[in-house]
Coordinates of C-alpha atoms in Angstrom, one line a residue:
M1 CA -27.9 -1.4 9.3
R2 CA -30.8 -3.9 9.2
P3 CA -33.9 -2.5 11.1
H4 CA -34.5 -4.3 14.4
S5 CA -38.0 -5.4 15.3
L6 CA -38.6 -4.7 19.0
V7 CA -40.8 -6.8 21.3
M8 CA -41.2 -5.5 24.8
A9 CA -42.7 -7.6 27.5
A10 CA -44.7 -5.8 30.1
P11 CA -44.3 -6.6 33.8
E12 CA -46.9 -9.0 35.3
G13 CA -50.0 -7.1 36.4
S14 CA -49.3 -4.0 34.4
L15 CA -52.0 -4.8 31.8
R16 CA -55.7 -4.0 32.3
K17 CA -58.7 -4.4 30.2
R18 CA -60.0 -1.2 28.6
K19 CA -63.5 -0.6 27.2
V20 CA -64.0 0.9 23.8
G21 CA -64.0 4.7 24.2
D22 CA -61.8 4.8 27.2
V23 CA -59.2 7.5 27.0
D24 CA -55.6 6.7 28.1
Q25 CA -54.9 9.3 30.8
S26 CA -51.3 8.2 31.4
P27 CA -48.7 10.8 30.5
A28 CA -46.9 10.4 27.2
S29 CA -43.5 8.9 27.5
P30 CA -40.6 9.3 25.0
P31 CA -40.1 6.4 22.7
T32 CA -37.7 3.8 24.0
P33 CA -34.5 3.6 21.8
A34 CA -34.0 0.3 20.0
R35 CA -31.9 -2.1 22.0
D36 CA -30.4 -5.5 21.2
P37 CA -31.3 -8.7 23.1
A38 CA -28.7 -8.0 25.8
G39 CA -30.0 -4.5 26.5
S40 CA -27.1 -2.7 24.9
P41 CA -27.6 0.3 22.7
V42 CA -27.7 -0.6 19.0
R43 CA -25.5 2.4 18.1
L44 CA -21.9 2.2 19.0
R45 CA -20.4 4.9 21.2
T46 CA -17.6 7.1 19.8
G47 CA -14.1 7.1 21.1
T48 CA -13.3 3.3 20.9
F49 CA -11.3 1.6 18.2
W50 CA -11.9 -2.1 18.4
L51 CA -13.5 -2.4 15.0
T52 CA -10.9 0.0 13.6
R53 CA -8.1 -2.4 14.5
V54 CA -9.9 -5.3 12.7
V55 CA -10.4 -3.2 9.5
L56 CA -6.8 -1.9 9.6
L57 CA -5.3 -5.4 10.0
Q58 CA -7.3 -7.0 7.3
A59 CA -6.6 -4.1 4.9
L60 CA -2.9 -4.3 5.6
A61 CA -3.0 -8.1 5.2
F62 CA -4.6 -7.7 1.8
I63 CA -1.7 -5.4 0.7
Y64 CA 0.9 -7.9 2.1
F65 CA -0.8 -10.7 0.2
V66 CA -0.7 -8.8 -3.1
A67 CA 3.0 -7.8 -2.5
F68 CA 4.1 -11.3 -1.7
L69 CA 2.1 -12.7 -4.7
V70 CA 4.0 -10.3 -7.0
A71 CA 7.3 -11.4 -5.3
F72 CA 6.5 -15.1 -5.8
N73 CA 5.6 -14.6 -9.5
Q74 CA 8.5 -12.3 -10.5
N75 CA 11.4 -12.5 -8.1
K76 CA 13.1 -15.5 -9.7
A77 CA 13.3 -13.8 -13.1
L78 CA 14.4 -10.4 -11.5
I79 CA 16.7 -11.3 -8.6
G80 CA 16.9 -15.1 -8.6
D81 CA 19.9 -17.3 -9.4
R82 CA 19.7 -16.5 -13.1
G83 CA 17.8 -13.3 -12.8
L84 CA 18.4 -9.9 -14.4
L85 CA 20.1 -8.6 -11.2
P86 CA 20.8 -11.7 -9.0
C87 CA 20.5 -10.8 -5.3
R88 CA 23.3 -13.3 -4.5
L89 CA 25.8 -11.1 -6.4
Y90 CA 24.4 -8.1 -4.6
L91 CA 24.9 -9.7 -1.2
K92 CA 28.4 -10.8 -2.1
N93 CA 29.2 -7.2 -3.1
V94 CA 27.9 -5.9 0.2
Q95 CA 29.9 -8.6 2.0
Q96 CA 33.1 -7.7 0.1
Y97 CA 32.6 -4.0 0.8
F98 CA 32.7 -4.9 4.5
H99 CA 35.9 -6.9 4.1
G100 CA 34.2 -10.3 3.6
R101 CA 32.5 -10.3 7.0
I102 CA 28.8 -10.7 7.6
G103 CA 28.7 -8.7 10.8
W104 CA 26.7 -5.8 12.2
D105 CA 27.9 -3.5 9.5
A106 CA 26.6 -5.7 6.7
W107 CA 23.3 -6.4 8.6
S108 CA 22.7 -2.7 9.3
Y109 CA 23.5 -1.8 5.7
T110 CA 21.2 -4.5 4.2
P111 CA 18.9 -5.9 6.8
T112 CA 17.6 -9.2 5.4
I113 CA 17.0 -12.8 6.5
L114 CA 18.9 -14.0 3.5
W115 CA 22.1 -13.4 5.4
L116 CA 21.2 -16.5 7.5
M117 CA 20.2 -18.8 4.5
D118 CA 22.1 -21.0 2.1
W119 CA 22.9 -19.0 -1.1
S120 CA 23.4 -22.1 -3.3
N121 CA 19.8 -22.1 -4.3
M122 CA 18.6 -18.5 -4.0
N123 CA 15.4 -19.2 -6.0
F124 CA 14.3 -21.6 -3.3
N125 CA 15.0 -18.9 -0.6
L126 CA 13.1 -16.3 -2.5
D127 CA 10.1 -18.6 -3.0
L128 CA 10.2 -19.6 0.6
L129 CA 10.0 -16.1 1.9
A130 CA 7.2 -15.2 -0.5
L131 CA 5.2 -18.3 0.3
V132 CA 5.4 -17.9 4.0
G133 CA 4.4 -14.3 3.6
L134 CA 1.5 -15.4 1.4
G135 CA 0.3 -17.9 4.0
L136 CA 0.5 -15.6 7.0
S137 CA -1.1 -12.6 5.2
F138 CA -3.9 -14.8 3.9
F139 CA -4.6 -16.1 7.5
V140 CA -4.9 -12.5 8.8
L141 CA -7.0 -11.4 5.8
V142 CA -9.5 -14.2 6.3
T143 CA -9.7 -14.4 10.1
G144 CA -8.9 -10.8 11.1
C145 CA -6.7 -12.3 13.9
A146 CA -3.1 -11.3 14.4
N147 CA -0.5 -10.9 17.1
M148 CA 2.8 -9.0 17.3
I149 CA 4.8 -12.1 16.4
L150 CA 2.8 -12.8 13.2
M151 CA 2.8 -9.1 12.1
A152 CA 6.5 -8.7 12.9
T153 CA 7.2 -11.8 10.8
L154 CA 5.4 -10.4 7.8
W155 CA 7.3 -7.1 8.2
A156 CA 10.7 -8.9 8.4
L157 CA 9.9 -11.1 5.4
Y158 CA 9.0 -8.2 3.2
M159 CA 11.9 -6.1 4.4
S160 CA 14.2 -8.9 3.5
L161 CA 13.0 -8.9 -0.1
V162 CA 13.0 -5.1 -0.4
N163 CA 16.5 -4.7 0.8
V164 CA 17.9 -7.2 -1.8
G165 CA 15.5 -6.2 -4.6
Q166 CA 17.8 -3.4 -5.8
I167 CA 16.2 -1.3 -8.6
W168 CA 13.2 -3.6 -8.9
Y169 CA 12.1 -2.6 -5.4
S170 CA 13.1 1.0 -5.6
F171 CA 9.5 2.3 -5.7
G172 CA 8.1 4.6 -2.9
W173 CA 5.3 2.2 -2.0
E174 CA 7.9 -0.5 -0.9
S175 CA 9.0 1.8 2.0
Q176 CA 5.5 2.9 2.6
L177 CA 4.4 -0.7 3.1
L178 CA 7.3 -1.3 5.5
E179 CA 6.4 1.8 7.5
T180 CA 2.7 0.8 7.6
G181 CA 3.5 -2.8 8.4
F182 CA 5.8 -1.7 11.3
L183 CA 3.0 0.3 12.9
G184 CA 0.7 -2.7 12.3
I185 CA 2.9 -4.8 14.6
F186 CA 1.9 -2.6 17.6
L187 CA -1.8 -2.8 16.9
C188 CA -1.8 -6.4 18.2
P189 CA -1.3 -8.3 21.5
L190 CA 1.9 -10.1 21.9
W191 CA 0.6 -13.7 21.8
T192 CA -3.2 -13.7 21.7
L193 CA -4.9 -14.5 18.4
S194 CA -8.3 -12.8 18.7
R195 CA -10.2 -10.3 16.6
L196 CA -11.2 -8.5 19.9
P197 CA -8.5 -9.1 22.5
R198 CA -10.2 -7.7 25.6
H199 CA -7.0 -7.0 27.5
T200 CA -5.4 -5.1 24.6
P201 CA -7.4 -2.1 23.5
T202 CA -6.2 -0.3 20.4
S203 CA -3.4 2.1 21.3
R204 CA -4.0 5.8 20.6
V205 CA -0.3 6.1 20.1
V206 CA -0.4 3.6 17.2
L207 CA -3.6 5.2 15.8
W208 CA -1.8 8.6 15.7
G209 CA 1.2 6.9 14.1
F210 CA -1.1 5.9 11.2
R211 CA -2.6 9.4 11.1
W212 CA 0.9 11.0 11.1
L213 CA 1.8 8.6 8.2
I214 CA -1.1 9.7 6.0
F215 CA -0.5 13.3 6.9
R216 CA 3.1 13.1 5.6
I217 CA 2.2 11.0 2.5
M218 CA -0.4 13.5 1.3
L219 CA 1.4 16.7 2.4
G220 CA 4.7 15.5 0.9
A221 CA 2.9 14.7 -2.4
G222 CA 1.3 18.1 -2.5
L223 CA 4.5 20.1 -1.7
I224 CA 6.6 18.2 -4.2
K225 CA 4.2 19.2 -6.9
I226 CA 4.0 22.9 -6.3
R227 CA 7.8 23.0 -5.8
G228 CA 8.4 20.9 -8.9
D229 CA 6.7 21.2 -12.3
K230 CA 5.2 24.6 -13.0
C231 CA 2.3 22.9 -14.7
W232 CA 0.9 22.2 -11.2
L233 CA 0.7 25.9 -10.6
D234 CA -0.8 26.9 -13.9
L235 CA -3.2 23.9 -13.6
T236 CA -2.3 22.2 -16.8
C237 CA -0.6 19.0 -15.5
M238 CA -3.7 16.9 -15.9
D239 CA -3.8 17.8 -19.6
F240 CA -0.8 15.4 -20.0
H241 CA -0.9 13.0 -17.0
Y242 CA -3.3 10.3 -18.2
E243 CA -1.4 9.9 -21.5
T244 CA 2.1 10.0 -20.0
Q245 CA 1.7 8.1 -16.7
P246 CA 3.8 4.9 -16.4
V247 CA 1.1 2.3 -17.2
P248 CA -2.2 3.8 -18.3
N249 CA -5.4 1.8 -17.9
P250 CA -8.5 1.8 -20.1
M251 CA -10.2 4.6 -18.1
A252 CA -7.2 6.9 -18.7
Y253 CA -7.9 6.9 -22.4
Y254 CA -11.3 8.6 -21.8
L255 CA -10.1 10.8 -19.0
H256 CA -7.4 12.2 -21.2
R257 CA -10.0 13.4 -23.6
S258 CA -12.0 15.3 -21.0
P259 CA -12.6 19.0 -21.6
W260 CA -9.9 21.5 -20.5
W261 CA -12.1 22.9 -17.6
F262 CA -12.4 19.4 -16.1
H263 CA -8.6 19.0 -16.1
R264 CA -8.3 22.4 -14.3
F265 CA -10.9 21.2 -11.7
E266 CA -8.9 18.0 -11.2
T267 CA -5.7 19.8 -10.5
L268 CA -7.3 22.2 -8.1
S269 CA -9.0 19.3 -6.3
N270 CA -5.6 17.6 -6.1
H271 CA -4.1 20.6 -4.4
F272 CA -7.1 20.8 -2.0
I273 CA -6.8 17.1 -1.0
E274 CA -3.0 17.0 -0.6
L275 CA -2.3 20.5 0.8
L276 CA -5.3 21.5 2.9
V277 CA -7.3 18.3 3.9
P278 CA -4.4 16.7 5.8
F279 CA -4.7 19.4 8.5
F280 CA -8.3 18.2 9.1
L281 CA -6.7 15.4 11.2
F282 CA -6.0 17.9 14.1
L283 CA -9.5 19.5 14.1
G284 CA -11.5 17.0 16.1
R285 CA -13.4 13.8 15.5
R286 CA -15.8 15.0 12.8
M287 CA -13.1 16.7 10.7
C288 CA -10.8 13.7 11.2
I289 CA -13.6 11.4 9.8
L290 CA -14.1 13.9 6.9
H291 CA -10.4 13.7 6.2
G292 CA -10.5 9.9 6.1
G293 CA -13.5 9.9 3.8
L294 CA -12.0 12.4 1.4
Q295 CA -8.6 10.6 1.3
I296 CA -10.3 7.2 0.6
L297 CA -12.4 8.7 -2.1
F298 CA -9.3 10.4 -3.7
Q299 CA -7.5 7.1 -3.7
V300 CA -10.4 5.2 -5.2
I301 CA -10.4 7.8 -8.1
L302 CA -6.7 7.3 -8.6
I303 CA -7.2 3.5 -8.7
I304 CA -9.9 3.9 -11.4
S305 CA -7.7 6.2 -13.5
G306 CA -4.3 4.5 -13.4
N307 CA -2.3 1.3 -12.8
L308 CA -0.2 2.6 -9.8
S309 CA 0.5 -0.9 -8.4
F310 CA -0.8 -1.2 -4.8
L311 CA 0.2 2.4 -3.9
N312 CA -3.3 3.8 -3.7
W313 CA -4.7 0.7 -2.0
L314 CA -1.9 1.0 0.5
T315 CA -2.6 4.7 1.1
I316 CA -6.1 3.8 2.1
V317 CA -4.8 1.8 5.1
P318 CA -3.6 4.6 7.3
S319 CA -6.7 6.6 6.4
L320 CA -8.8 4.0 8.1
A321 CA -7.3 5.1 11.5
C322 CA -9.4 8.3 11.2
F323 CA -12.6 6.3 11.9
D324 CA -13.7 5.0 15.3
D325 CA -16.1 2.1 16.1
A326 CA -19.2 4.4 15.8
A327 CA -18.1 5.4 12.2
L328 CA -17.3 1.9 11.1
G329 CA -20.2 0.1 12.8
F330 CA -22.2 -0.1 9.5
L331 CA -19.7 -2.5 8.0
F332 CA -20.5 -5.2 10.6
L333 CA -23.5 -7.3 11.3
S334 CA -25.5 -6.7 14.4
G335 CA -26.3 -10.3 15.3
P336 CA -25.4 -11.7 18.8
R337 CA -22.4 -13.5 17.3
G338 CA -21.0 -10.6 15.4
L339 CA -18.1 -8.3 16.2
K340 CA -20.4 -5.3 16.5
Y341 CA -22.4 -7.0 19.3
Q342 CA -19.2 -7.9 21.1
V343 CA -18.0 -4.3 21.0
L344 CA -21.4 -3.1 22.2
K345 CA -21.0 -5.5 25.2
I346 CA -17.5 -4.2 25.9
Q347 CA -18.7 -0.6 25.7
K348 CA -21.6 -1.4 28.1
E349 CA -19.1 -2.9 30.6
D350 CA -16.9 0.1 30.4
T351 CA -19.8 2.5 31.1
Q352 CA -20.7 0.3 34.1
G353 CA -17.1 0.4 35.4
V354 CA -16.5 -3.3 34.7
Q355 CA -12.9 -3.5 33.7
P356 CA -10.8 -6.6 33.1
K357 CA -8.4 -7.4 35.8
P358 CA -5.1 -5.5 35.3
R359 CA -2.2 -7.6 34.1
Y360 CA 1.5 -7.0 34.2
G361 CA 1.5 -7.2 30.4
C362 CA -0.7 -4.1 30.2
T363 CA 1.9 -2.0 32.0
V364 CA 4.6 -3.4 29.7
R365 CA 2.5 -2.6 26.7
R366 CA 2.0 1.0 27.7
V367 CA 5.8 1.4 28.0
V368 CA 6.2 -0.2 24.6
N369 CA 3.7 2.1 23.0
F370 CA 5.2 5.2 24.7
S371 CA 8.6 4.1 23.4
L372 CA 7.1 3.7 19.9
G373 CA 5.8 7.2 20.0
I374 CA 9.2 8.6 21.0
L375 CA 10.9 6.5 18.3
V376 CA 8.6 7.8 15.6
A377 CA 8.9 11.4 16.8
W378 CA 12.7 11.1 16.8
L379 CA 12.9 9.6 13.3
S380 CA 10.4 12.2 12.0
V381 CA 12.9 15.0 12.6
P382 CA 14.8 14.7 9.3
V383 CA 11.5 14.0 7.5
I384 CA 10.0 17.3 8.8
I385 CA 13.1 19.1 7.8
N386 CA 12.8 17.6 4.3
L387 CA 9.1 18.7 4.1
L388 CA 10.0 22.3 5.0
S389 CA 13.0 22.4 2.7
S390 CA 12.8 24.1 -0.7
R391 CA 15.0 21.2 -1.9
Q392 CA 12.5 18.5 -0.8
V393 CA 13.3 15.0 -1.9
M394 CA 10.6 12.3 -2.2
N395 CA 10.5 8.6 -1.5
T396 CA 13.6 8.6 0.6
S397 CA 14.5 6.6 3.7
F398 CA 16.7 7.9 6.5
N399 CA 17.2 4.6 8.2
P400 CA 17.8 1.0 6.9
L401 CA 14.6 -0.3 8.5
R402 CA 12.5 2.2 6.6
I403 CA 10.4 3.0 9.6
V404 CA 9.8 6.7 8.9
N405 CA 10.2 7.9 5.3
T406 CA 9.5 10.8 2.9
Y407 CA 6.9 10.4 0.2
G408 CA 5.7 12.1 -2.9
A409 CA 4.5 11.4 -6.4
F410 CA 4.6 13.1 -9.8
G411 CA 6.7 16.1 -8.9
S412 CA 7.2 16.5 -12.6
I413 CA 5.0 15.6 -15.5
T414 CA 6.3 14.4 -18.8
K415 CA 4.6 16.2 -21.7
D416 CA 5.4 13.6 -24.4
R417 CA 5.3 9.8 -24.1
T418 CA 8.4 7.9 -25.1
E419 CA 8.4 4.1 -25.3
V420 CA 11.4 1.7 -25.6
I421 CA 10.4 -1.0 -28.0
L422 CA 12.5 -4.2 -28.0
Q423 CA 12.7 -6.1 -31.3
G424 CA 14.5 -9.2 -32.5
T425 CA 15.4 -10.5 -35.9
T426 CA 16.6 -13.8 -37.3
S427 CA 17.6 -12.2 -40.6
P428 CA 21.3 -13.1 -41.5
N429 CA 22.1 -9.4 -42.1
A430 CA 20.4 -7.3 -39.4
S431 CA 21.4 -4.0 -41.1
A432 CA 19.9 -5.0 -44.4
P433 CA 16.9 -2.9 -45.5
D434 CA 14.8 -6.0 -45.8
A435 CA 15.6 -7.4 -42.3
V436 CA 12.5 -8.3 -40.5
W437 CA 12.4 -7.0 -36.9
E438 CA 9.7 -8.4 -34.7
D439 CA 8.4 -6.8 -31.5
Y440 CA 8.4 -8.2 -28.0
E441 CA 5.2 -7.2 -26.1
F442 CA 5.2 -6.6 -22.4
K443 CA 2.3 -7.6 -20.2
C444 CA 1.1 -4.1 -19.4
K445 CA 3.6 -1.5 -20.8
P446 CA 2.2 0.3 -23.9
G447 CA 3.6 -1.1 -27.1
D448 CA 1.3 -2.1 -29.9
P449 CA -0.9 1.0 -30.4
W450 CA -3.9 -1.2 -31.3
R451 CA -3.8 -3.1 -28.0
R452 CA -6.2 -2.1 -25.3
P453 CA -4.5 -0.7 -22.1
C454 CA -4.4 -3.2 -19.3
L455 CA -6.1 -3.1 -15.9
I456 CA -4.0 -4.7 -13.2
S457 CA -4.0 -2.6 -10.0
P458 CA -3.3 -3.6 -7.2
Y459 CA -1.0 -6.1 -9.0
H460 CA 2.4 -4.8 -10.2
Y461 CA 4.6 -5.7 -13.2
R462 CA 8.0 -4.4 -12.0
L463 CA 9.7 -4.7 -15.4
D464 CA 7.0 -2.8 -17.2
W465 CA 7.4 0.1 -14.7
L466 CA 11.2 0.2 -15.1
M467 CA 10.8 0.3 -18.8
W468 CA 8.9 3.6 -18.4
F469 CA 11.9 5.1 -16.4
A470 CA 14.4 3.7 -18.9
A471 CA 12.8 5.7 -21.7
F472 CA 14.0 8.9 -20.0
Q473 CA 17.7 7.8 -20.3
T474 CA 20.0 5.7 -22.3
Y475 CA 21.0 2.1 -21.8
E476 CA 24.3 3.3 -20.2
H477 CA 22.2 4.5 -17.2
N478 CA 20.3 1.2 -17.0
D479 CA 22.7 -1.7 -17.2
W480 CA 19.8 -4.1 -16.5
I481 CA 18.6 -3.4 -20.1
I482 CA 21.7 -5.0 -21.4
H483 CA 21.1 -8.0 -19.2
L484 CA 17.5 -8.1 -20.5
A485 CA 18.6 -8.1 -24.1
G486 CA 21.1 -10.9 -23.5
K487 CA 18.4 -13.0 -21.8
L488 CA 16.1 -12.5 -24.8
L489 CA 18.9 -13.5 -27.2
A490 CA 19.4 -16.7 -25.2
G491 CA 15.7 -17.4 -25.1
D492 CA 15.7 -17.5 -21.3
S493 CA 12.4 -19.0 -20.1
E494 CA 12.4 -17.1 -16.8
T495 CA 12.9 -13.7 -18.4
L496 CA 10.3 -14.5 -21.1
S497 CA 7.8 -15.2 -18.4
L498 CA 7.9 -11.5 -17.6
L499 CA 6.6 -10.7 -21.2
A500 CA 3.2 -11.1 -22.8
L501 CA 4.4 -12.0 -26.3
N502 CA 7.6 -13.7 -27.5
P503 CA 7.5 -13.3 -31.3
F504 CA 9.9 -16.2 -31.6
E505 CA 7.8 -18.7 -29.6
G506 CA 8.3 -22.2 -31.1
R507 CA 11.3 -20.9 -33.1
A508 CA 14.9 -20.4 -32.4
P509 CA 15.6 -17.2 -30.5
P510 CA 17.0 -14.2 -32.5
S511 CA 20.4 -15.0 -33.7
V512 CA 21.7 -11.6 -34.5
G513 CA 20.7 -9.1 -31.9
I514 CA 18.1 -7.0 -30.1
H515 CA 17.0 -3.7 -31.6
G516 CA 15.7 -1.1 -29.2
E517 CA 13.5 1.7 -30.6
R518 CA 11.9 4.8 -28.9
A519 CA 8.4 5.1 -30.1

């Protein structure tokens, strides 16, 4: 906080001349605390969450922006008209399953706005949803202003993409973003676009919804580890993680070579953060703030050490609900036009008993928030049962809207790295010993051992991640691999846009076949 210079004007007649040597006989008075020009205390009081809402909304808007950017850049090649797994075919299969009708059953099975749109140009539809999402999320990110209508639109747009994204959108952070975004709707007033809507204080129910979310994320991740791979119990998992994680980044190279005792410390710290720290949420304000700080620090470390898409960035969002205005005040300027000054003014009015005139909408909002709490509690029942179960499953949704879900990460650690390398050849006889096979390079997936690992988080290359999973199985378990090979044989430009290097650029595509190797 920038130090404030304080100039105090004395009341008229209170000053007198004093000769040299006079001793001031007036009793000493305590120093007056620094005050802003309006007379409000510089330090924010605890227990209010006006600034918390602004930070939460802008952080959530940033994640939405990245997610819609990924969708705009990759959806056409993945689920577009000529994509690897066209979403039009998926929707037709759902429609056929429900006897050709697009009724409540189809909507509840696959909630998506695409049911209402013309399917003749699905690329246009996908781009439209992504561009609208980009525009709205950018507005919230820059201005910090949002209302329920705007946030509900963002949530519905992304849900529409996730529910037709098939395997490309099967990652746990997709459901996590939808749950976080659903809670974000109730942070805002219905219509008003203001960073500090005076008649709509931040709901404690919504704040505890975010805290309940981060509690389940971290505890679920910790429990799935100790119930899964035994290396988490003997503290050796980090000996392998940096090398075998889906998409290593440059820092992972150096962390992998850390001494054994550092890896043991990392694993123990992971258990502390995921299994013990979540309970700090329920131990009062200071411990709650400590929880938020530790979780954010943990996520920053994970961001530095791996390319886990926007997962860790997204996990920071509910952690922000642990901080009140007093804890977040240092992030904001103290000038008379700043948000901090406005919050100080609101707090002063509250202490003086000056409250805004009650509105009918305030009563409705209390009912809505209370209903939200009941809904989250009801939908949490199967999630809690899953957490307590010895057969815990992770990254699972129990409802089509993905409002309350189970989470977890790295329940098992692979000890050896296997890579699927795609190659093509133009040699007339592909089986001949002298046939020349040339490698296709992905944008971030390891391939050429001499290429430096990429650094892309929070961005996400969906195909690169799926190639990591494909290495655990055969192509029979991943039919999209066959589609990918066929697109490469045809020299499809949309599919090639997902790759970093096409060895046949400027030449005819491979005329014989695609050769997949495990490296």
